[in-house]
Amino acid sequence: MLKVKNLTKKYKDFVAVNNISFTINKGEIVGLLGPNGAGKSTTIKSIIGLLRIDSGQILINQKDHTSIDAKREFAYIPEFPNLYDQLSIWEHIEFIAKAYGKKDYEDIALDYLKRFDLIDKKDELTTELSKGMKQKLSIICNLVIDPKIYFFDEPMIGLDPKAIKTLKNLLIELKDKGKSIFISTHLLDSIEHICDQILVMKNGSIITRGSLEELKGTQKISLEELFLQVTKDE
Amino acid sequence: MNKLRILIDKDIHQVKNYLKSFNNNRKKLIPVVFYILWFYFMFKSQTDNNFYSVNYFKNFSFGILTFLLIISLINIYFERTSYFNMADVNLLFTAPIDSKLVLIYAIFKTSWKQMLAALFMFVFLSPSLINAGIQFPRLLIGVLAYVLFIFAIEPIGFIVSQLSKKYDLKILLSGLVISLLVMVSIPMILLKSPVEGIQSNYMNYVPIIGWSRGIFMGMFQIDSFFFLYIFAMVVFNVLINLYIIKTSDNYYEDVITATENKEKYSSKKKQGKASLNISFNFNKNKNIRIKGDYQGAKAFHWKNKLKAIREDFHYLFGVQTLLFLIISVAMVFVKGYKNIEIPYPIMYMWATAIILYIYTLFSLNAGGEDELEMHFFYLIPENNIKKIIALNQLNFQRMAINSVAFFIIPIIIDFRNFISYLLLFLVFNSVYWMIKYAYVLVKSIFRNETDFTFMLPLIKVFQLLLVILPSVIGGFIGAAFSEVTKLNPEFIVLSSVFTINLVAVLLILVLADTIINRIEL
């Protein structure tokens, strides 16, 4: 579903992402972990075409990642939900559905609004919403698109525990439907048991990769302990 | 075409919702009413104006076009020139819509907003222009000049932002500014007079500003050059927009930073907190150590010192001090060169008033100290009077030194009026204290953040009153007192203004606890 080959992204002389390669298969959840400044957001933004890559190749479902065809295949949920001030919740959903050419999305959208406790606020402008509510709307907009692969960049920040639980359940449902998910987060325990593969980044490079079992080996430790172990400075 | 319809629909929804929001929150109407009244009075004052000369409009149009270009360059420098907002970045840039369509639509939308601004300005200017003998159809020539100008400078910002990813932004902007300065200086040097240079037709040859001025002046007289300027502007606009469209396949990365900055800036501006903070960062990478023990409230003073050292020559003086000195020297030079008969103290009194006026305007636009918007200012366990003093201590010290730089020249060459300059120095500084403290008072009185945003224009008028009222009261008391005592009115008025300002500042300090405790974040 996603093929990243020798991706390098520089900001002038600073190498933010250094020659990384990985693939995500259909129906796979891949967690992208790393300390602050490791290059996680830059990696995601480069893949979805918000940032220009310096070298490498990125294919989303066999299509060049900046092409319009590729954009139909993915959804992106950013860390900070930036929405239009003068559109209501429902108008955002309508706009996104139109932009992605989705028909008969209303029932699905209403269902998501119920699950994220936003149904009563569906006609309110986003200026009336809290940060957590905006994040929920940002997630719903992208769920309505129903793409083949989702890119989540710290989606749980600002969400209440119930919404985090809902999102976790949704991730599993999406995986069961054959959707691929690439998720970057610092809330390690929230993805510990749902990831098929974990990539750990540091200083722009992938320093460790594999399934949770492979990474832990014979050690009986949590993902958090594993993370601290692999990212600690020599 | 279908995708274009989606973009248009989105914006129609936004406009409709914006209009509906007035019905849901009537307080939003307050600034609208205020602006209408303000516009009416300004329009009325223009109607009552006497005849303006053609040269007045030549200077005016050149001034306003140059000002708009400078604002545009400042926005480019601070990387906040963008056709987009952050919602576009997250929702539109990732959607399967052609990036060129997204850009063309954004350019069209921005230009449409500018057209409205142009019409507004010309409705406002029309009485003066009609008084100057310009009939209605010719007013449209002025609108055309403005529209073509705006259409040209907006894309320049976009192109410079794009180029700055490859080349140094400072070099690009310096190149632009130097070429502009050279072109503008040529007519001034040729005619040996800046004013005649600006008024001459040579100035119309300067690209963008000059061509637009040439079109603008077509309201008064149309000649063959008028059509040449229109041709030049249209060709420039077409070429620059074609260049953008041709090179805009992959521009998303280039506009993200500018869009983020623009959004932060406009959000601050809406709340009256956008500061003009132009810093030079002379010691950007220097490891700065400040000796001494700055505990409690003094930590604010320590932080301000650190910031000042990083941004300027010295923590007590810098670029502004130099500027004050240059202005003072220039005033003395001009007075001698042009044989101006106004006495030095009166000249410096006017200069003081103008400088304070500019400071007041900036303070109205910029809000107050950044610390007042931060929670730690309120949470640091320290006496509020000490905190409020420490917050502005360095500002006051620096302004005292700036004003010494300003008044030292007249004191040297006109020492017999030393007392007048001393009083002007005290008035200057005391009004500056009031400028700084007025915002603290305003924050304390208008506590609700939503109301603060809705009623911003009125609040700013109130802030202005807080700054000038003590001086006006002091002035009246002083004038009345000198009338009775027959003492030197200048001396009495300045002393009274200083005394009342000092009393007002002391009152604010005494009430600091109550004032600070009332502020809500």
XYZ file of N, CA and C in Angstrom, chain B residues 117-327:
633
model
N -11.638 46.429 -0.830
C -10.878 47.436 -0.082
C -10.641 48.673 -0.941
N -10.372 48.440 -2.254
C -10.124 49.562 -3.168
C -11.377 50.426 -3.287
N -12.518 49.770 -3.444
C -13.771 50.523 -3.580
C -14.041 51.345 -2.328
N -13.814 50.712 -1.178
C -14.019 51.380 0.113
C -13.154 52.639 0.191
N -11.891 52.501 -0.213
C -10.967 53.630 -0.131
C -11.412 54.753 -1.061
N -11.901 54.387 -2.233
C -12.267 55.434 -3.179
C -13.590 56.103 -2.843
N -14.478 55.380 -2.196
C -15.698 56.036 -1.706
C -15.267 57.086 -0.680
N -14.321 56.684 0.153
C -13.806 57.566 1.195
C -13.108 58.794 0.605
N -12.348 58.577 -0.457
C -11.569 59.676 -1.050
C -12.389 60.536 -2.010
N -13.529 59.996 -2.460
C -14.251 60.658 -3.547
C -14.619 62.116 -3.264
N -15.032 62.504 -2.022
C -15.360 63.923 -1.833
C -14.176 64.841 -2.137
N -12.968 64.442 -1.666
C -11.789 65.277 -1.930
C -11.517 65.356 -3.418
N -11.675 64.188 -4.090
C -11.395 64.166 -5.518
C -12.422 65.002 -6.279
N -13.699 64.919 -5.849
C -14.744 65.710 -6.510
C -14.473 67.202 -6.269
N -14.058 67.519 -5.021
C -13.692 68.915 -4.728
C -12.558 69.388 -5.622
N -11.689 68.432 -6.004
C -10.548 68.795 -6.859
C -10.954 68.822 -8.335
N -12.235 68.618 -8.610
C -12.731 68.759 -9.981
C -12.806 67.458 -10.759
N -12.680 66.306 -10.067
C -12.739 65.018 -10.767
C -14.189 64.533 -10.804
N -14.684 64.243 -11.977
C -16.053 63.756 -12.100
C -16.095 62.237 -11.937
N -17.317 61.725 -11.673
C -17.442 60.318 -11.294
C -16.746 59.295 -12.211
N -16.991 59.299 -13.542
C -16.369 58.212 -14.328
C -14.852 58.196 -14.178
N -14.274 59.370 -13.984
C -12.803 59.419 -13.867
C -12.306 58.854 -12.531
N -13.205 58.820 -11.543
C -12.820 58.210 -10.258
C -12.454 56.742 -10.466
N -13.110 56.134 -11.455
C -12.850 54.711 -11.713
C -11.406 54.477 -12.160
N -10.799 55.506 -12.744
C -9.386 55.375 -13.149
C -8.526 55.162 -11.896
N -8.877 55.891 -10.829
C -8.162 55.733 -9.562
C -8.320 54.316 -9.028
N -9.550 53.800 -9.121
C -9.807 52.421 -8.657
C -8.958 51.448 -9.479
N -8.929 51.690 -10.789
C -8.158 50.811 -11.678
C -6.674 50.811 -11.277
N -6.151 52.014 -10.982
C -4.736 52.127 -10.596
C -4.467 51.284 -9.353
N -5.350 51.414 -8.380
C -5.162 50.683 -7.119
C -5.272 49.175 -7.338
N -6.276 48.778 -8.118
C -6.493 47.340 -8.345
C -5.281 46.725 -9.058
N -4.805 47.402 -10.106
C -3.642 46.865 -10.841
C -2.414 46.789 -9.932
N -2.286 47.785 -9.056
C -1.152 47.800 -8.125
C -1.222 46.607 -7.172
N -2.392 46.418 -6.576
C -2.559 45.315 -5.615
C -2.375 43.969 -6.315
N -2.938 43.852 -7.520
C -2.795 42.597 -8.267
C -1.327 42.292 -8.544
N -0.516 43.342 -8.625
C 0.909 43.130 -8.915
C 1.695 42.775 -7.663
N 1.420 43.461 -6.535
C 2.297 43.222 -5.372
C 1.977 41.912 -4.648
N 0.726 41.440 -4.726
C 0.401 40.168 -4.062
C 1.231 39.014 -4.638
N 1.262 38.862 -5.975
C 2.090 37.763 -6.516
C 3.583 37.944 -6.263
N 4.047 39.206 -6.159
C 5.480 39.404 -5.888
C 5.820 38.709 -4.566
N 4.944 38.897 -3.579
C 5.146 38.259 -2.272
C 5.240 36.746 -2.411
N 4.359 36.182 -3.227
C 4.340 34.732 -3.411
C 5.640 34.251 -4.058
N 6.074 34.989 -5.085
C 7.297 34.577 -5.801
C 8.522 34.708 -4.886
N 8.589 35.817 -4.127
C 9.744 35.984 -3.226
C 9.753 34.842 -2.198
N 8.566 34.500 -1.665
C 8.500 33.385 -0.694
C 9.031 32.107 -1.323
N 8.656 31.869 -2.579
C 9.125 30.658 -3.268
C 10.643 30.687 -3.458
N 11.133 31.858 -3.924
C 12.567 31.968 -4.184
C 13.393 31.887 -2.903
N 12.770 32.333 -1.780
C 13.527 32.355 -0.524
C 13.865 30.949 -0.028
N 13.226 29.928 -0.612
C 13.575 28.558 -0.222
C 14.920 28.165 -0.852
N 15.268 28.866 -1.939
C 16.544 28.553 -2.609
C 17.603 29.594 -2.273
N 17.168 30.859 -2.188
C 18.127 31.951 -1.966
C 17.828 32.631 -0.641
N 18.826 33.370 -0.144
C 18.668 34.055 1.137
C 17.616 35.162 1.025
N 16.610 35.102 1.910
C 15.503 36.058 1.853
C 15.999 37.491 2.030
N 16.970 37.677 2.961
C 17.468 39.026 3.222
C 18.120 39.609 1.971
N 18.866 38.761 1.238
C 19.530 39.244 0.016
C 18.471 39.601 -1.036
N 17.460 38.740 -1.165
C 16.397 39.001 -2.144
C 15.700 40.323 -1.847
N 15.326 40.496 -0.566
C 14.603 41.721 -0.195
C 15.504 42.941 -0.299
N 16.772 42.791 0.118
C 17.695 43.922 0.014
C 17.823 44.330 -1.443
N 17.920 43.343 -2.342
C 18.018 43.626 -3.779
C 16.817 44.438 -4.245
N 15.626 44.000 -3.821
C 14.392 44.696 -4.211
C 14.381 46.132 -3.686
N 14.704 46.269 -2.381
C 14.642 47.588 -1.742
C 15.685 48.524 -2.354
N 16.917 48.004 -2.564
C 17.976 48.866 -3.119
C 17.604 49.320 -4.539
N 17.108 48.368 -5.371
C 16.747 48.777 -6.736
C 15.651 49.839 -6.696
N 14.705 49.666 -5.773
C 13.613 50.632 -5.662
C 14.131 52.000 -5.216
N 15.026 51.968 -4.203
C 15.582 53.226 -3.695
C 16.354 53.968 -4.783
N 17.144 53.187 -5.552
C 17.936 53.802 -6.627
C 17.003 54.470 -7.629
N 15.945 53.742 -8.036
C 15.032 54.278 -9.053
C 14.289 55.518 -8.545
N 13.901 55.472 -7.253
C 13.171 56.604 -6.683
C 14.103 57.805 -6.497
N 15.386 57.520 -6.202
C 16.329 58.621 -5.947
C 16.685 59.379 -7.221
N 16.686 58.688 -8.370
C 17.146 59.341 -9.615
C 16.389 60.656 -9.895
N 15.014 60.658 -9.917
C 14.331 61.940 -10.177
C 14.655 62.988 -9.112
N 14.814 62.538 -7.853
C 15.103 63.484 -6.769
C 16.470 64.132 -6.987
N 17.453 63.303 -7.406
C 18.806 63.830 -7.622
C 18.821 64.739 -8.862
N 18.136 64.280 -9.928
C 18.125 65.069 -11.167
C 17.538 66.458 -10.942
N 16.463 66.506 -10.136
C 15.787 67.794 -9.911
C 16.291 68.495 -8.650
N 17.252 67.889 -7.985
C 17.878 68.445 -6.773
C 16.864 68.800 -5.696
N 15.757 68.075 -5.634
C 14.762 68.330 -4.589
C 13.895 67.082 -4.418
N 13.836 66.549 -3.204
C 13.017 65.354 -3.004
C 11.550 65.594 -3.367
N 11.025 66.767 -2.951
C 9.602 67.040 -3.200
C 9.332 67.154 -4.693
N 10.175 67.933 -5.385
C 9.978 68.079 -6.839
C 10.198 66.745 -7.550
N 11.126 65.972 -7.014
C 11.390 64.646 -7.576
C 10.152 63.769 -7.513
N 9.500 63.780 -6.336
C 8.284 62.961 -6.164
C 7.184 63.453 -7.102
N 7.083 64.783 -7.249
C 5.987 65.328 -8.057
C 6.251 65.240 -9.561
N 7.512 64.992 -9.927
C 7.827 65.006 -11.360
C 7.302 63.757 -12.062
N 7.154 63.867 -13.379
C 6.668 62.724 -14.160
C 7.726 61.627 -14.287
N 8.995 61.984 -14.016
C 10.042 60.957 -14.056
C 9.722 59.827 -13.082
N 9.101 60.233 -11.955
C 8.800 59.229 -10.916
C 7.834 58.159 -11.443
N 7.052 58.535 -12.449
C 6.093 57.570 -13.010
C 6.776 56.426 -13.761
N 8.094 56.593 -14.039
C 8.790 55.517 -14.750
C 9.197 54.378 -13.807
N 9.145 54.653 -12.494
C 9.524 53.598 -11.535
C 8.505 52.454 -11.649
N 8.970 51.229 -11.878
C 8.023 50.123 -12.022
C 7.070 50.008 -10.823
N 5.925 49.517 -11.058
C 4.839 49.261 -10.112
C 4.356 50.557 -9.432
N 5.174 51.140 -8.523
C 4.697 52.323 -7.799
C 4.474 53.472 -8.791
N 5.481 53.739 -9.612
C 5.409 54.860 -10.550
C 4.321 54.647 -11.592
N 4.305 53.465 -12.183
C 3.281 53.184 -13.203
C 1.886 53.359 -12.609
N 1.692 52.828 -11.386
C 0.361 52.938 -10.757
C 0.035 54.404 -10.495
N 1.043 55.178 -10.041
C 0.803 56.601 -9.795
C 0.432 57.291 -11.108
N 1.120 56.894 -12.197
C 0.829 57.460 -13.512
C -0.620 57.214 -13.907
N -1.094 55.984 -13.630
C -2.494 55.666 -13.959
C -3.425 56.487 -13.066
N -3.095 56.533 -11.763
C -3.914 57.273 -10.789
C -4.089 58.735 -11.232
N -2.996 59.340 -11.677
C -3.049 60.755 -12.057
C -3.808 60.964 -13.373
N -4.108 59.848 -14.047
C -4.945 59.928 -15.246
C -6.328 60.463 -14.933
N -6.691 60.473 -13.664
C -7.973 61.070 -13.261
C -7.982 62.560 -13.600
N -6.787 63.160 -13.548
C -6.696 64.609 -13.782
C -6.437 64.918 -15.264
N -5.543 64.127 -15.855
C -5.217 64.381 -17.254
C -4.811 63.078 -17.934
N -5.459 62.793 -19.052
C -5.101 61.574 -19.782
C -4.227 61.957 -20.965
N -3.024 61.368 -20.992
C -2.172 61.575 -22.161
C -1.700 60.211 -22.656
N -0.813 60.207 -23.649
C -0.399 58.928 -24.233
C 0.346 58.069 -23.202
N 1.047 58.736 -22.269
C 1.781 57.983 -21.249
C 0.832 57.189 -20.358
N -0.350 57.747 -20.137
C -1.353 57.078 -19.296
C -1.616 55.658 -19.823
N -1.795 55.558 -21.154
C -2.076 54.242 -21.743
C -0.843 53.340 -21.666
N 0.317 53.978 -21.745
C 1.559 53.210 -21.642
C 1.682 52.580 -20.239
N 1.327 53.360 -19.201
C 1.397 52.841 -17.827
C 0.405 51.690 -17.643
N -0.799 51.879 -18.202
C -1.788 50.788 -18.089
C -1.245 49.544 -18.783
N -0.702 49.747 -19.977
C -0.152 48.625 -20.738
C 0.943 47.925 -19.916
N 1.846 48.745 -19.334
C 2.962 48.179 -18.565
C 2.432 47.373 -17.377
N 1.451 47.915 -16.667
C 0.921 47.217 -15.488
C 0.192 45.932 -15.874
N -0.587 46.014 -16.959
C -1.335 44.815 -17.387
C -0.353 43.728 -17.804
N 0.659 44.113 -18.600
C 1.652 43.118 -19.054
C 2.365 42.518 -17.847
N 2.752 43.396 -16.898
C 3.450 42.906 -15.705
C 2.570 41.905 -14.945
N 1.303 42.275 -14.762
C 0.379 41.398 -14.031
C 0.194 40.057 -14.724
N 0.010 40.129 -16.038
C -0.199 38.884 -16.790
C 1.038 38.001 -16.670
N 2.221 38.616 -16.882
C 3.455 37.826 -16.861
C 3.705 37.198 -15.494
N 3.514 38.002 -14.451
C 3.826 37.505 -13.104
C 2.851 36.385 -12.704
N 1.590 36.529 -13.096
C 0.618 35.481 -12.760
C 0.844 34.230 -13.599
N 1.232 34.432 -14.864
C 1.546 33.268 -15.704
C 2.739 32.513 -15.137
N 3.735 33.271 -14.667
C 4.929 32.656 -14.082
C 4.530 31.792 -12.875
N 3.661 32.381 -12.038
C 3.236 31.640 -10.837
C 2.521 30.352 -11.227
N 1.590 30.491 -12.163
C 0.798 29.308 -12.544
C 1.700 28.244 -13.175
N 2.661 28.697 -13.966
C 3.554 27.754 -14.653
C 4.474 27.025 -13.659
N 4.869 27.741 -12.610
C 5.848 27.131 -11.698
C 5.208 26.610 -10.410
N 3.878 26.525 -10.416
C 3.232 26.223 -9.132
C 2.764 24.780 -8.991
N 3.508 23.841 -9.559
C 3.095 22.444 -9.423
C 3.266 21.942 -8.005
N 4.327 22.394 -7.375
C 4.706 21.800 -6.103
C 5.052 22.905 -5.100
N 4.079 23.743 -4.807
C 4.367 24.920 -3.991
C 3.949 24.754 -2.523
N 3.326 23.632 -2.194
C 2.747 23.494 -0.859
C 3.753 23.796 0.251
N 4.941 23.194 0.144
C 5.937 23.398 1.203
C 6.304 24.880 1.350
N 6.368 25.581 0.195
C 6.797 26.984 0.217
C 5.831 27.879 0.984
N 4.574 27.492 1.028
C 3.588 28.408 1.622
C 3.195 28.026 3.061
N 3.636 26.866 3.525
C 3.166 26.420 4.853
C 3.616 27.367 5.963
N 4.912 27.683 6.009
C 5.413 28.559 7.081
C 4.725 29.913 7.030
N 4.648 30.480 5.816
C 4.021 31.799 5.677
C 2.557 31.750 6.103
N 1.888 30.646 5.779
C 0.476 30.521 6.149
C 0.321 30.438 7.667
N 1.202 29.650 8.290
C 1.164 29.545 9.766
C 1.385 30.914 10.391
N 2.415 31.634 9.899
C 2.735 32.955 10.459
C 1.594 33.941 10.235
N 1.030 33.901 9.030
C -0.061 34.827 8.707
C -1.240 34.591 9.652
N -1.520 33.309 9.878
C -2.672 32.975 10.716
C -2.455 33.435 12.163
N -1.243 33.193 12.674
C -0.938 33.618 14.049
C -1.030 35.139 14.142
N -0.477 35.811 13.133
C -0.445 37.280 13.153
C -1.862 37.850 13.072
N -2.681 37.289 12.169
C -4.020 37.881 12.019
C -4.874 37.575 13.240
N -4.619 36.421 13.869
C -5.375 36.115 15.089
C -4.993 37.109 16.194
N -3.699 37.428 16.303
C -3.245 38.406 17.297
C -3.802 39.780 16.969
N -3.835 40.094 15.667
C -4.297 41.404 15.225
C -5.767 41.595 15.592
N -6.554 40.521 15.387
C -7.978 40.600 15.708
C -8.185 40.884 17.182
N -7.243 40.415 18.004
C -7.385 40.629 19.447
C -6.626 41.873 19.909
N -6.096 42.630 18.943
C -5.372 43.857 19.279
C -4.044 43.588 19.959
N -3.443 42.426 19.654
C -2.200 42.075 20.345
C -1.021 41.934 19.388
N -1.225 42.359 18.123
C -0.153 42.156 17.154
C 0.917 43.221 17.327
N 2.087 42.814 17.752
C 3.132 43.815 17.960
C 3.983 43.952 16.707
N 4.551 45.129 16.549
C 5.368 45.377 15.365
C 6.797 44.895 15.601
N 7.105 44.444 16.750
C 8.377 43.883 17.167
C 9.426 43.640 16.080
N 10.014 44.709 15.562
C 11.087 44.528 14.584
C 12.394 44.480 15.370
N 12.984 43.301 15.449
C 14.212 43.206 16.232
C 15.375 42.919 15.287
N 16.557 43.378 15.698
C 17.707 43.249 14.814
C 18.549 42.022 15.141
N 18.344 41.481 16.330
C 19.076 40.272 16.738
C 20.579 40.378 16.489
N 21.207 41.455 16.977
C 22.635 41.652 16.770
C 23.449 40.524 17.399
N 22.951 40.022 18.529
C 23.708 38.990 19.240
C 22.925 37.682 19.312
N 22.368 37.315 18.154
C 21.468 36.169 18.108
C 22.077 34.902 18.717
N 23.302 34.623 18.319
C 23.896 33.349 18.756
C 24.884 33.498 19.909
N 24.901 34.704 20.475
C 25.871 34.938 21.541
C 25.380 34.322 22.856
N 26.304 33.735 23.573
C 25.943 33.188 24.875
C 25.995 34.334 25.890
N 24.831 34.780 26.328
C 24.785 35.984 27.159
C 24.693 35.623 28.642
N 25.533 36.297 29.431
C 25.476 36.078 30.880
C 25.240 37.426 31.543
N 24.273 37.472 32.433
C 24.000 38.726 33.126
C 24.367 38.547 34.590
N 25.259 39.427 35.054
C 25.693 39.301 36.445
C 24.600 39.809 37.377
N 24.611 39.339 38.583
C 23.659 39.853 39.573
C 22.595 38.830 39.910
N 21.914 39.114 41.012
C 20.910 38.182 41.515
C 19.520 38.739 41.207
N 18.831 38.122 40.311
C 17.504 38.642 39.915
C 16.431 37.669 40.392
N 16.080 37.789 41.639
C 15.099 36.859 42.209
C 13.697 37.480 42.166
N 12.678 36.643 42.218
C 11.290 37.105 42.284
C 10.911 37.931 41.070
N 10.259 39.084 41.343
C 9.771 39.921 40.239
C 10.907 40.421 39.355
N 12.085 40.538 39.944
C 13.231 41.049 39.171
C 13.582 40.118 38.003
N 13.070 38.905 38.073
C 13.321 37.961 36.982
C 12.806 38.529 35.658
N 11.709 39.308 35.718
C 11.188 39.934 34.490
C 12.205 40.937 33.930
N 12.826 41.680 34.856
C 13.825 42.659 34.442
C 15.022 41.930 33.827
N 15.396 40.828 34.459
C 16.510 40.011 33.952
C 16.191 39.518 32.530
N 14.977 39.033 32.359
C 14.570 38.515 31.040
C 14.575 39.624 29.994
N 14.068 40.807 30.376
C 14.045 41.933 29.434
C 15.455 42.376 29.060
N 16.354 42.325 30.059
C 17.753 42.693 29.821
C 18.385 41.728 28.805
N 18.127 40.458 29.050
C 18.654 39.402 28.177
C 18.180 39.615 26.741
N 16.887 39.902 26.612
C 16.275 40.113 25.299
C 16.900 41.351 24.629
N 17.065 42.408 25.429
C 17.611 43.657 24.871
C 19.049 43.457 24.400
N 19.837 42.725 25.186
C 21.241 42.488 24.792
C 21.278 41.671 23.500
N 20.375 40.700 23.419
C 20.355 39.841 22.230
C 19.958 40.640 20.985
N 19.059 41.611 21.180
C 18.493 42.282 20.005
C 19.158 43.605 19.664
N 19.931 44.178 20.594
C 20.413 45.547 20.347
C 21.899 45.684 20.694
N 22.423 46.928 20.551
C 23.839 47.138 20.841
C 24.142 46.888 22.318
N 23.264 47.436 23.156
C 23.477 47.412 24.595
C 22.100 47.326 25.244
N 22.035 46.824 26.495
C 20.694 46.674 27.069
C 20.021 48.015 27.353
N 20.804 49.094 27.470
C 20.207 50.392 27.769
C 19.998 51.277 26.546
N 20.680 51.037 25.482
C 20.506 51.858 24.287
C 20.752 51.025 23.034
N 20.334 51.594 21.897
C 20.506 50.830 20.668
C 20.051 51.600 19.450
N 19.428 50.880 18.525
C 19.034 51.470 17.243
C 18.088 52.662 17.452
N 17.142 52.504 18.378
C 16.184 53.600 18.625
C 16.899 54.847 19.136
N 17.865 54.652 20.019
C 18.622 55.791 20.556
C 19.291 56.540 19.406
N 19.879 55.768 18.516
C 20.552 56.347 17.357
C 19.565 57.125 16.497
N 18.398 56.547 16.342
C 17.348 57.180 15.534
C 16.916 58.512 16.151
N 16.759 58.523 17.487
C 16.382 59.763 18.185
C 17.450 60.835 17.969
N 18.700 60.419 18.061
C 19.811 61.358 17.893
C 19.814 61.911 16.463
N 19.613 61.030 15.497
C 19.616 61.444 14.083
C 18.471 62.443 13.826
N 17.275 62.136 14.379
C 16.127 63.035 14.172
C 16.449 64.414 14.749
